[in-house]
Coordinates of C-alpha atoms in Angstrom, one line a residue:
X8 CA -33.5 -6.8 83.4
X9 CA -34.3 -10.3 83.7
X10 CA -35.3 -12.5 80.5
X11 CA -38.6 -13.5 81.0
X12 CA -37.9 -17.7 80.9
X13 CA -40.0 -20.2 79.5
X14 CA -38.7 -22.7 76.9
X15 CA -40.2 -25.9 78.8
X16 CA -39.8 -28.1 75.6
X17 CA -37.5 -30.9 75.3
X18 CA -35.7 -31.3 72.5
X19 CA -37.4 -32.4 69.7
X20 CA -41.5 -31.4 69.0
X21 CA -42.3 -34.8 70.5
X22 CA -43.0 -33.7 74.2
X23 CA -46.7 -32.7 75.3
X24 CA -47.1 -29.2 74.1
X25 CA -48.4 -26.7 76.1
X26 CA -51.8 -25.3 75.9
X27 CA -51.1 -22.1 74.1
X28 CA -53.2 -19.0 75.9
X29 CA -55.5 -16.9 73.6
X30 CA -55.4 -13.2 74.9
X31 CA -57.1 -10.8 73.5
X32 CA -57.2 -7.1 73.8
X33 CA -53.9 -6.3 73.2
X34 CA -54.5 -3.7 70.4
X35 CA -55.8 -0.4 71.1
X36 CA -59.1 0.0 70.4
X37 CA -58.2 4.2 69.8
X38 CA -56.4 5.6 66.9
X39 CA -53.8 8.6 67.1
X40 CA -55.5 10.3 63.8
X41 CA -59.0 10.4 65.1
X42 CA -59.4 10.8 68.6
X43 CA -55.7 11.6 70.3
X44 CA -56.7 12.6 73.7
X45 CA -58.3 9.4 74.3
X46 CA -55.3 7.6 71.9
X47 CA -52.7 9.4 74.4
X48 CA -54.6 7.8 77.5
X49 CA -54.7 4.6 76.3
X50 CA -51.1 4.1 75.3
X51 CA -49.7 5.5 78.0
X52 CA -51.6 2.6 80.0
X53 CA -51.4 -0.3 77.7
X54 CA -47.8 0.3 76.9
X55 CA -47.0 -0.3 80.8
X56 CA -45.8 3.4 81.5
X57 CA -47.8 4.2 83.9
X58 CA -50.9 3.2 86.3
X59 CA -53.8 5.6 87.1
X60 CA -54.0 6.3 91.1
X61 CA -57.3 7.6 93.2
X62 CA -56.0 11.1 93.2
X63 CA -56.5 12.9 90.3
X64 CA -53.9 14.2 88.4
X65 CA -51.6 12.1 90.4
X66 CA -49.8 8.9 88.3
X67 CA -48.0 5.8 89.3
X68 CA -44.7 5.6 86.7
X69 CA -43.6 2.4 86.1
X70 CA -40.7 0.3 85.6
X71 CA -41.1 0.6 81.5
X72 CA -41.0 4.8 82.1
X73 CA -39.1 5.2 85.0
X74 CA -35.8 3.3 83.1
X75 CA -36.2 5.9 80.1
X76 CA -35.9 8.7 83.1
X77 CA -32.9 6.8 84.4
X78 CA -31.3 6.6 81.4
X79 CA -31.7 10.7 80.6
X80 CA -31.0 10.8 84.2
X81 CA -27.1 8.9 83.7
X82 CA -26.7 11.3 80.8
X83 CA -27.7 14.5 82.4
X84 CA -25.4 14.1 85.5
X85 CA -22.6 13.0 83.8
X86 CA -22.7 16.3 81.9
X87 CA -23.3 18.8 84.7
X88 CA -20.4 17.1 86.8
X89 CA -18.2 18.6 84.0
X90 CA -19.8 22.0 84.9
X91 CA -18.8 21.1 88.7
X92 CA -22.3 21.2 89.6
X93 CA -22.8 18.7 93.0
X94 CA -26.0 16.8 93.6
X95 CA -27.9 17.4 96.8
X96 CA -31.4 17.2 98.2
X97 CA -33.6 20.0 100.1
X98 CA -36.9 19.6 101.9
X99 CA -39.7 19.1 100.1
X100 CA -41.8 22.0 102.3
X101 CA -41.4 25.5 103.0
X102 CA -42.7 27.8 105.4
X103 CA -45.2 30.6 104.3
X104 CA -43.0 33.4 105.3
X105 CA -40.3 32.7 102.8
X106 CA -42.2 31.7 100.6
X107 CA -44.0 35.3 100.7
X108 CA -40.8 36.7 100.7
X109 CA -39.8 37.6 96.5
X110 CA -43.4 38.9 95.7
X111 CA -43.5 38.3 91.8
X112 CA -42.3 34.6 92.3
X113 CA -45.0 33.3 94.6
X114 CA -47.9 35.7 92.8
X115 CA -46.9 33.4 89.8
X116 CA -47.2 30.1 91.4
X117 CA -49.5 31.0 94.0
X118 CA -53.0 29.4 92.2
X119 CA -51.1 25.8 92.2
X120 CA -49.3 26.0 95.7
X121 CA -50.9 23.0 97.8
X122 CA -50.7 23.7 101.5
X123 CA -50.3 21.0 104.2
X124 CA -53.0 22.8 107.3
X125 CA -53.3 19.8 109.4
X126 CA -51.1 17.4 111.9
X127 CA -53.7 15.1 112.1
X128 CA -56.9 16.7 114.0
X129 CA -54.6 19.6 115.0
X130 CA -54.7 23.0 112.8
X131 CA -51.2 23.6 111.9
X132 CA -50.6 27.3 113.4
X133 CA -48.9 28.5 110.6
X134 CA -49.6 26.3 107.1
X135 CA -46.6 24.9 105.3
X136 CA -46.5 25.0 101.4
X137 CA -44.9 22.1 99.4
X138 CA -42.8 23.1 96.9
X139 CA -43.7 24.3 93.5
X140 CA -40.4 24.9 93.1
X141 CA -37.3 25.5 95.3
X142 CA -35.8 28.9 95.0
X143 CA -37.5 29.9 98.2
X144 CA -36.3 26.5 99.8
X145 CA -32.9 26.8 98.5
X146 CA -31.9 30.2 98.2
X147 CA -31.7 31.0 103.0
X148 CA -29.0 28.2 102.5
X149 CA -27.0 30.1 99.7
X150 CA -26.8 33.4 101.5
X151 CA -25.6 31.1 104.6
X152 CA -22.9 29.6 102.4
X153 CA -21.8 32.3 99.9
X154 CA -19.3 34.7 101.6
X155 CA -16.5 35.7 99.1
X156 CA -15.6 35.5 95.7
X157 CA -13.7 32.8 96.8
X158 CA -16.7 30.5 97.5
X159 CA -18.3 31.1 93.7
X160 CA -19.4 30.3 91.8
X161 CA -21.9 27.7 93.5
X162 CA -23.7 25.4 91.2
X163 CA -26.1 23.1 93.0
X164 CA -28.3 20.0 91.6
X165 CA -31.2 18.5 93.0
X166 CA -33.4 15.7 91.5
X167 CA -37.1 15.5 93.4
X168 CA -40.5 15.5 92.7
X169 CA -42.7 19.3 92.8
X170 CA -46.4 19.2 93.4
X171 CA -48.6 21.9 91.5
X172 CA -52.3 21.7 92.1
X173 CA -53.2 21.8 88.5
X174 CA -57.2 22.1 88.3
X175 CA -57.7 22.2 84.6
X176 CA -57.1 19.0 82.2
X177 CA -54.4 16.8 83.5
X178 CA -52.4 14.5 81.4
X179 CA -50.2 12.0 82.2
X180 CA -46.6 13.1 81.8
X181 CA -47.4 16.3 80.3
X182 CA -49.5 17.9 83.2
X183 CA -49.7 16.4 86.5
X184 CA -50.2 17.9 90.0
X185 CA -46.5 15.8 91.1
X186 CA -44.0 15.1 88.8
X187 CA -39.9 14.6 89.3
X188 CA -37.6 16.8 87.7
X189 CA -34.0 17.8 88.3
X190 CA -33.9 21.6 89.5
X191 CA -30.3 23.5 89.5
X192 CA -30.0 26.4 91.0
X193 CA -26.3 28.2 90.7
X194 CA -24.5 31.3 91.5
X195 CA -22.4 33.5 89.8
X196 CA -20.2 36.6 91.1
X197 CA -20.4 38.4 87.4
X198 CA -23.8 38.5 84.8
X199 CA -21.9 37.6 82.2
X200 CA -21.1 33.9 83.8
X201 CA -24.7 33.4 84.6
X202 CA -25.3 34.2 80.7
X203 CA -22.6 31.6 79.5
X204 CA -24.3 28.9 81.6
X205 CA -27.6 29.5 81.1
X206 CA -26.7 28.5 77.2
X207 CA -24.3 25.7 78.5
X208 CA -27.7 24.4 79.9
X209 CA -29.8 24.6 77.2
X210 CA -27.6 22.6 74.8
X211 CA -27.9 20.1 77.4
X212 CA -32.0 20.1 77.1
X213 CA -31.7 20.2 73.4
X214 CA -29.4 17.2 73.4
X215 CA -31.9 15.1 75.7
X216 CA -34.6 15.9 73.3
X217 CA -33.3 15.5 69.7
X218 CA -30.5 12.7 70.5
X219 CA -32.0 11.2 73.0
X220 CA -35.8 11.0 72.3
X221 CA -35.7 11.9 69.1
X222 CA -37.5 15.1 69.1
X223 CA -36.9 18.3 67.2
X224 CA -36.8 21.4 69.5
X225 CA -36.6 24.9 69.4
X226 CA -34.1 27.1 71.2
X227 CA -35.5 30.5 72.3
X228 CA -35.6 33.0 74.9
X229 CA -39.4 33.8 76.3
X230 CA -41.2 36.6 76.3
X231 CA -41.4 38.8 79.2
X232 CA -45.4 37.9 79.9
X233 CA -43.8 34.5 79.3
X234 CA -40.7 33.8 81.6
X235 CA -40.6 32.7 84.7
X236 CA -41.7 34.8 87.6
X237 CA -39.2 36.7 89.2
X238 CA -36.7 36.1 86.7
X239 CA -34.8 38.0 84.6
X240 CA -35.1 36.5 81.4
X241 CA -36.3 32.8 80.6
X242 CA -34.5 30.4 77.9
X243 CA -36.4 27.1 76.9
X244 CA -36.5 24.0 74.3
X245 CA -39.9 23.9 72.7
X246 CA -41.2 20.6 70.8
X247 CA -44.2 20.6 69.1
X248 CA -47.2 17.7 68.7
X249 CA -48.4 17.8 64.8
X250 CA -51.5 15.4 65.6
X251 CA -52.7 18.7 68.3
X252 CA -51.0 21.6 66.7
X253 CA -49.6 22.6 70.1
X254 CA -46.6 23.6 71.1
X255 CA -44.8 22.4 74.5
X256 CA -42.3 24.1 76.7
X257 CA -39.4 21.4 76.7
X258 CA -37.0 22.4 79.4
X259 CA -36.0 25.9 80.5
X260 CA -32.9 27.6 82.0
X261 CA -33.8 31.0 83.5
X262 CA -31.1 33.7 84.6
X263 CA -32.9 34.8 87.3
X264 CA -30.4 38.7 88.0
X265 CA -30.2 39.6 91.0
X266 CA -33.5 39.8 92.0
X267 CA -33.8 36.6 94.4
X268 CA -30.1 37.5 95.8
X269 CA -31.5 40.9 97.2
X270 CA -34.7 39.1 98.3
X271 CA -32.3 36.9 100.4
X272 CA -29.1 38.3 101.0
X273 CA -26.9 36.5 98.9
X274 CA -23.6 39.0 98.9
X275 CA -19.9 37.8 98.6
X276 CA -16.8 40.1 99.0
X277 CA -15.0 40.5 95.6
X278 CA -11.1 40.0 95.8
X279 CA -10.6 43.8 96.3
X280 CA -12.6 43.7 99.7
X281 CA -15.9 45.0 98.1
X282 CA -19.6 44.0 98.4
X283 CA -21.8 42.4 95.6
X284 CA -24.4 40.3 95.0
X285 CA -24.5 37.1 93.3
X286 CA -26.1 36.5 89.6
X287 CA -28.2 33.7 89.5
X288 CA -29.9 30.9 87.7
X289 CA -31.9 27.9 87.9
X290 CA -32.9 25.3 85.3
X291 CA -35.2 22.2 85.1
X292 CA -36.6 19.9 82.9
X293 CA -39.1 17.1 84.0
X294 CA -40.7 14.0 83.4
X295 CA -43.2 15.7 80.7
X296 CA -40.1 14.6 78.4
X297 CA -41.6 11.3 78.6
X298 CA -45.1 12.4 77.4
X299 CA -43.9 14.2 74.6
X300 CA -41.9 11.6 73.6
X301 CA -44.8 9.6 73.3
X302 CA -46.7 11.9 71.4
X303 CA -44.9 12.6 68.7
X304 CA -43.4 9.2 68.2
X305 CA -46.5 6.8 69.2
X306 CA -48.7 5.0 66.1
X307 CA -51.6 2.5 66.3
X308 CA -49.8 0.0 67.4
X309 CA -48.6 1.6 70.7
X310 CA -45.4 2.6 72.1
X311 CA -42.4 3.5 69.4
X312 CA -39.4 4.1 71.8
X313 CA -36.1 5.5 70.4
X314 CA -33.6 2.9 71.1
X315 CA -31.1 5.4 73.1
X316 CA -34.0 5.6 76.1
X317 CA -35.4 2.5 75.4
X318 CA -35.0 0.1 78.6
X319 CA -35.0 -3.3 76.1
X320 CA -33.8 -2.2 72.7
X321 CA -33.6 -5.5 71.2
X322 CA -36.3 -8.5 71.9
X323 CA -35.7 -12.0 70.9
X324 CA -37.9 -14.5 69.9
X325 CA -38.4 -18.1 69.3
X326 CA -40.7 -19.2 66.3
X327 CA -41.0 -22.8 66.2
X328 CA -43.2 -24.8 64.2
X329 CA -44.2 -28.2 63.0
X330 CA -41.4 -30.7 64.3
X331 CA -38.8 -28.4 64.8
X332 CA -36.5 -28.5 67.7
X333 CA -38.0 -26.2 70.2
X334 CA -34.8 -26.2 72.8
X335 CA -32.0 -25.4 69.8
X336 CA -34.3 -22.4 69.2
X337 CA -35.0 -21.0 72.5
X338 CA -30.9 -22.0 73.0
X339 CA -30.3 -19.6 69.6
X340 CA -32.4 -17.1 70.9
X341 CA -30.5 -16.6 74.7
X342 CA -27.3 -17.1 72.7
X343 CA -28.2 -14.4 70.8
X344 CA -29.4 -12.1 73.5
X345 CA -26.5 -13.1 76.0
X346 CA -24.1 -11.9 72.5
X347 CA -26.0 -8.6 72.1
X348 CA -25.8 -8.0 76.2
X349 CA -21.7 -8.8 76.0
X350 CA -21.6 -6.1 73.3
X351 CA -23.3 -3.5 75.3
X352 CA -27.2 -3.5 74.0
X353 CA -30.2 -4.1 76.2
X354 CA -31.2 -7.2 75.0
X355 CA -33.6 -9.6 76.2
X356 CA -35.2 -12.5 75.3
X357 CA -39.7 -13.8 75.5
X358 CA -39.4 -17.7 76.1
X359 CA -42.6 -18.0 77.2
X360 CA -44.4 -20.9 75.5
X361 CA -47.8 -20.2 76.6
X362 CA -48.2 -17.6 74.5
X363 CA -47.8 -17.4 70.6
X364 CA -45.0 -16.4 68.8
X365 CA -47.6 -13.8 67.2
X366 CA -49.0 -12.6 70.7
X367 CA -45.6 -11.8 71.2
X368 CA -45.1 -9.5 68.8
X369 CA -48.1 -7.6 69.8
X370 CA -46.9 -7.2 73.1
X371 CA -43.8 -6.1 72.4
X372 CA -44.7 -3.4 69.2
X373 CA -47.3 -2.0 71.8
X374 CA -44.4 -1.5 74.6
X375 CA -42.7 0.1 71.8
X376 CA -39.2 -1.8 71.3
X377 CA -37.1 -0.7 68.6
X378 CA -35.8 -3.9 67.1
X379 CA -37.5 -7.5 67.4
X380 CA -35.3 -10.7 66.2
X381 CA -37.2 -13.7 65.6
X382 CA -35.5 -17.2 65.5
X383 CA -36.8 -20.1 63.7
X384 CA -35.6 -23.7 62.0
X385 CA -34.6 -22.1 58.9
X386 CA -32.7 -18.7 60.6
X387 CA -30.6 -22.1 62.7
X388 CA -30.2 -24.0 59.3
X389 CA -29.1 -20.8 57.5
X390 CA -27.0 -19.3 60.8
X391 CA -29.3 -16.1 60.4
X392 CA -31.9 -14.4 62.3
X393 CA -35.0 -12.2 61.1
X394 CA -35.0 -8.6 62.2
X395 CA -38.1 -6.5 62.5
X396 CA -37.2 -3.0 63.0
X397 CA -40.7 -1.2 65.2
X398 CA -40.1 2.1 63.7
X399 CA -41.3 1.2 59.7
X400 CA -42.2 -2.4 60.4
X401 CA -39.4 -3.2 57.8
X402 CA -38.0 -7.1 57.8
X403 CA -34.9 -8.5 57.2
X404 CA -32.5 -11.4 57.4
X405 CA -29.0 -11.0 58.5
X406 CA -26.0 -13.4 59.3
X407 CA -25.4 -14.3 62.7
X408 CA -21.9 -13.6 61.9
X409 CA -20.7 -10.3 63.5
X410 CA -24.5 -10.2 64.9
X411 CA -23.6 -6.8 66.9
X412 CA -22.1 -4.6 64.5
X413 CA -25.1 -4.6 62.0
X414 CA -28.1 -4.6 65.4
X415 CA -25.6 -1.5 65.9
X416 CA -26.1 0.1 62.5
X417 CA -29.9 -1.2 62.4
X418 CA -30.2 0.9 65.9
X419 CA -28.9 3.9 65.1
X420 CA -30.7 3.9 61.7
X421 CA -33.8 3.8 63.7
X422 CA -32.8 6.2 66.0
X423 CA -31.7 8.8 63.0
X424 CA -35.3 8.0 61.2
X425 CA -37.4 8.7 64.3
X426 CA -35.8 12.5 64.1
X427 CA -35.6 12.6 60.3
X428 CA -39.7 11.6 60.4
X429 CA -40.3 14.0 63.4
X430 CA -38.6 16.6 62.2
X431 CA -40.4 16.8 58.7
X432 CA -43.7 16.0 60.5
X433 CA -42.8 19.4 62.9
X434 CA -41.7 21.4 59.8
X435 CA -44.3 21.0 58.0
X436 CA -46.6 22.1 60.3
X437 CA -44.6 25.6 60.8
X438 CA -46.9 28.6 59.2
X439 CA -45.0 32.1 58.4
X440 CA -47.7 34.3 58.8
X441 CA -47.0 38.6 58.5
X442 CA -51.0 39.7 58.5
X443 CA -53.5 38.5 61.1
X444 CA -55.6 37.2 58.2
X445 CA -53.0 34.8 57.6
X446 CA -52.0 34.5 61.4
X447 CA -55.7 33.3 61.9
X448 CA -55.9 31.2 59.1
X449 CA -52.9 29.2 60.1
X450 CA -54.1 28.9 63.8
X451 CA -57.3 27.0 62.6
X452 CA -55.2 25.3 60.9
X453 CA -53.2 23.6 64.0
X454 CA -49.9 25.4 63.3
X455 CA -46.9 26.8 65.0
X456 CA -46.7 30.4 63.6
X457 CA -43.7 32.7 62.8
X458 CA -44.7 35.8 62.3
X459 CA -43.0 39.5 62.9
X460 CA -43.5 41.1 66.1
X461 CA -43.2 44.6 68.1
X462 CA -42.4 42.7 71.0
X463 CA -45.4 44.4 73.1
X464 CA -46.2 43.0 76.1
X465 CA -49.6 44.2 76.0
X466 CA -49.9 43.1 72.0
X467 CA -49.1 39.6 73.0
X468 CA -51.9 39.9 76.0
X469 CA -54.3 41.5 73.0
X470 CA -53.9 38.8 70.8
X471 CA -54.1 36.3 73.4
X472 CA -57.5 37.7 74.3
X473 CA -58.7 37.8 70.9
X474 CA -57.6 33.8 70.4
X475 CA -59.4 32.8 73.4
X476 CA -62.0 29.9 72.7
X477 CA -62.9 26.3 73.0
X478 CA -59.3 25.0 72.1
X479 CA -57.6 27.8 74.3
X480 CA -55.9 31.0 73.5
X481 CA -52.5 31.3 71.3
X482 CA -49.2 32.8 72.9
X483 CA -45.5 33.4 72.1
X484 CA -44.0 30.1 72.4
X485 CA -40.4 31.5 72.0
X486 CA -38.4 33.9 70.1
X487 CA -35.5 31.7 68.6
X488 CA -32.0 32.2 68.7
X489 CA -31.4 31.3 65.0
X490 CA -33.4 34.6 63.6
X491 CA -34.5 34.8 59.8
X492 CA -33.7 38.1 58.3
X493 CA -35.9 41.2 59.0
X494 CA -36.7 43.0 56.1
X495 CA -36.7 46.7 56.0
X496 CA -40.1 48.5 56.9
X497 CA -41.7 44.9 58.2
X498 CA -44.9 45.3 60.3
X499 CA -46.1 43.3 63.8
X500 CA -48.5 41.1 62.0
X501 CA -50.9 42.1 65.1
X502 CA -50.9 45.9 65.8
X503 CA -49.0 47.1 62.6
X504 CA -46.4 48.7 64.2
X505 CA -42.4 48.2 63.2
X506 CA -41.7 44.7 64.1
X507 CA -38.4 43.9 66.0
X508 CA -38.1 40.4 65.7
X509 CA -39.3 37.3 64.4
X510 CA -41.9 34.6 67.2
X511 CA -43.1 31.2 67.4
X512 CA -46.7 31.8 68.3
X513 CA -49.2 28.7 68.9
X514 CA -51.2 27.3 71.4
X515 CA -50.3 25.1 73.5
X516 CA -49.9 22.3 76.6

């Protein structure tokens, strides 16, 4: 990224200064405590993520969000090529009679399918549907290319953009009728591979949410009113928001059986000369990572990036006053940054000189960057530089000597502190609730519930009925891996009978 240039002064404070602009409306005029959803809204503009476009539910994402998607984007693939998973693309549309084909999956996406029915003035014969998602797309192209054991397992990677015609409530990020994802889809000649990567996976999620952006997740398998259609069983990554008490579905790896290889003919010959199908899977996680992110680390002052996804992690910036000698500073300041870039940060430095060093700051708290340095006569005298961390707003001096080792520590501090906050933020919110009296009580009260379950299909659809109201109805968010003890004799807090395991329940995006 380009430093944004400025320093016009000649050496000393003699020269004509420059008429210093007086903007205004920098701040957000919302605050995250007392009105979120239009809080949410504003950041997400005023930070420079995104742009609002005359469709609704449709965003542009801009440079500042699209470089946090790059960066989980580097990480991702890097990872996956260990799994020998290769990268490809597939159309975007597909044709209504394979989509039709594995009944369960298209009854499950079938009220946000968008359908292209015109060329122009000309009725298309037969509509095309753009996909919601691509096992439909993909799968023709397996059966063509999976023959014999020798050719599995097959483990492909696509990164795109979906459309589903969401009606209800869109949010940038979090619920939008196009968004980009990467969607792998793989094959597998035994059910006990599909298994091991369907985990493989999800450690993956979990390590782009909590070391990444900073955000606590859960790791859990769905329920079955929960997974995803036509599946066998659904695995996910669930975050929660404290300032909403809702829960969000992360990223989720599915093991999908058999039941899309019999739908389309995926059989191989094993090395004895038999027939089988394949086991399959598919896995995605999206640009919602962005809104959460957002969420649960935005303040009042805007944007609070993590400095592993941050695009500029570091800012630099001249503060001269009274006579002091405007070029050594701004030269200190690209100095600096040029030191930080050598050293492998994403550094940069605000030269401008029509704007004021305290307009600056402003700017750059609201687009969130993790550490400011600020440059001055007596930080050149002394051979230091101030550091404002974004995070806790906390100041300090420190030696321009060995400059990158201690941004280094200062970085990963913040990092570390933006989980460590999350994390008790999330925790405290989390409710154990083993009677509906309490169940209820803590659903008021904007928590994520655990709570003993019979793991009923049709007591999860009872109590989502009986939750139903203005803030919308409570579900299983997931049933984690890492189960608490269940005692003896415990009873489903909702219909009394012998509970099998223990659920995250909440309401959620």
């Amino acid at each position: 990224m380009e430093d944004v240039n400025l320093c016009g002064g000649s050496g000393s404070g003699g020269g004509k200064k420059k008429e210093v602009k007086k903007e205004t409306g920098l701040g957000l005029s919302n605050k995250k405590d007392e009105n979120f959803g239009d809080w949410y809204s504003e950041v997400v503009v005023k930070g420079d993520m995104m742009a609002y476009y005359d469709i609704s539910g449709c965003y542009i994402f801009k440079p500042w969000s699209m470089a946090i998607w790059g960066i989980m984007k580097k990480f991702f693939d890097a990872e996956i090529e260990k799994m020998n998973v290769e990268n490809c693309y597939f159309p975007m549309f597909v044709s209504s009679a394979v989509l039709q084909k594995e009944k369960d999956h298209i009854e499950g996406f079938a009220p946000e399918v968008a359908w292209v029915t015109k060329s122009g003035d000309t009725e298309l014969e037969v509509p095309i549907a753009i996909r919601p998602t691509s096992e439909t797309i993909m799968y023709p192209h397996f059966s063509k290319n999976i023959r014999g054991h020798r050719d599995l397992p097959y483990k492909l990677n696509q990164w795109c953009n979906v459309v589903r015609w969401e009606t209800t409530n869109p949010t940038p990020f979090i619920r939008s009728r196009e968004f980009l994802w990467q969607e792998g889809h793989t094959a597998f000649a035994t059910k006990a591979e599909a298994d091991e990567e369907v985990l493989e996976v999800l450690e993956l999620y979990r390590r782009i949410y909590e070391d990444f952006l900073a955000i606590p997740v859960m790791k859990g398998k769905k329920s079955e009113n929960e997974k995803f259609a036509g599946g066998l069983y659904t695995t996910s990554v669930e975050a929660f928001v404290p300032n909403t008490g809702r829960g969000v579905q992360g990223a989720t790896s599915h093991c999908l059986g058999q039941n899309f290889a019999k739908m389309f003919d995926i059989n191989f010959e094993d090395a004895k000369g038999e027939k089988g199908m394949v086991w399959q899977n598919s896995w995605a996680y999206s640009t919602r990572t962005i809104g959460v992110m957002v969420m649960v680390h935005g303040d009042d002052k805007g944007l609070v990036l993590p400095p592993k996804v941050a695009s500029v992690q570091v800012i630099v910036i001249p503060v001269p006053y009274k006579d002091a000698n405007v070029q050594d500073i701004c030269d200190a300041c690209s100095e600096t940054a040029q030191e930080l870039k050598k050293a492998g940060f994403r550094a940069k430095t605000d030269l401008r000189d029509n704007y004021s060093p305290g307009w600056k700051y402003s700017h750059w708290e609201l687009k969130g960057v993790p550490l400011r340095i600020e440059i001055g006569p007596k930080d050149l005298d002394r051979n230091q530089v101030r550091v404002v961390r974004r995070d806790n707003g906390a100041k300090q001096d420190i030696s321009r000597t060995n400059l990158a080792d201690q941004i280094k520590d200062l970085l990963d501090n913040v990092q570390q502190s933006l989980f460590d906050a999350a994390k008790q933020k999330r925790d405290a919110c989390i409710a154990v609730a083993k009677t509906w009296e309490e169940f209820t009580k803590a659903l008021n009260e904007r928590r994520m519930i655990l709570a003993p379950w019979c793991d009923e299909e049709e007591v999860e659809r009872d109590v989502k009925a009986r939750t139903k109201g203005e803030m919308g109805a409570c579900k299983t968010l997931c049933t984690p891996f890492d189960q608490p003890e269940l005692p003896e004799g415990m009873l489903c807090f909702a219909s009394g009978k012998p509970a099998k395991k223990w659920t995250y329940w909440g309401r959620s995006y």
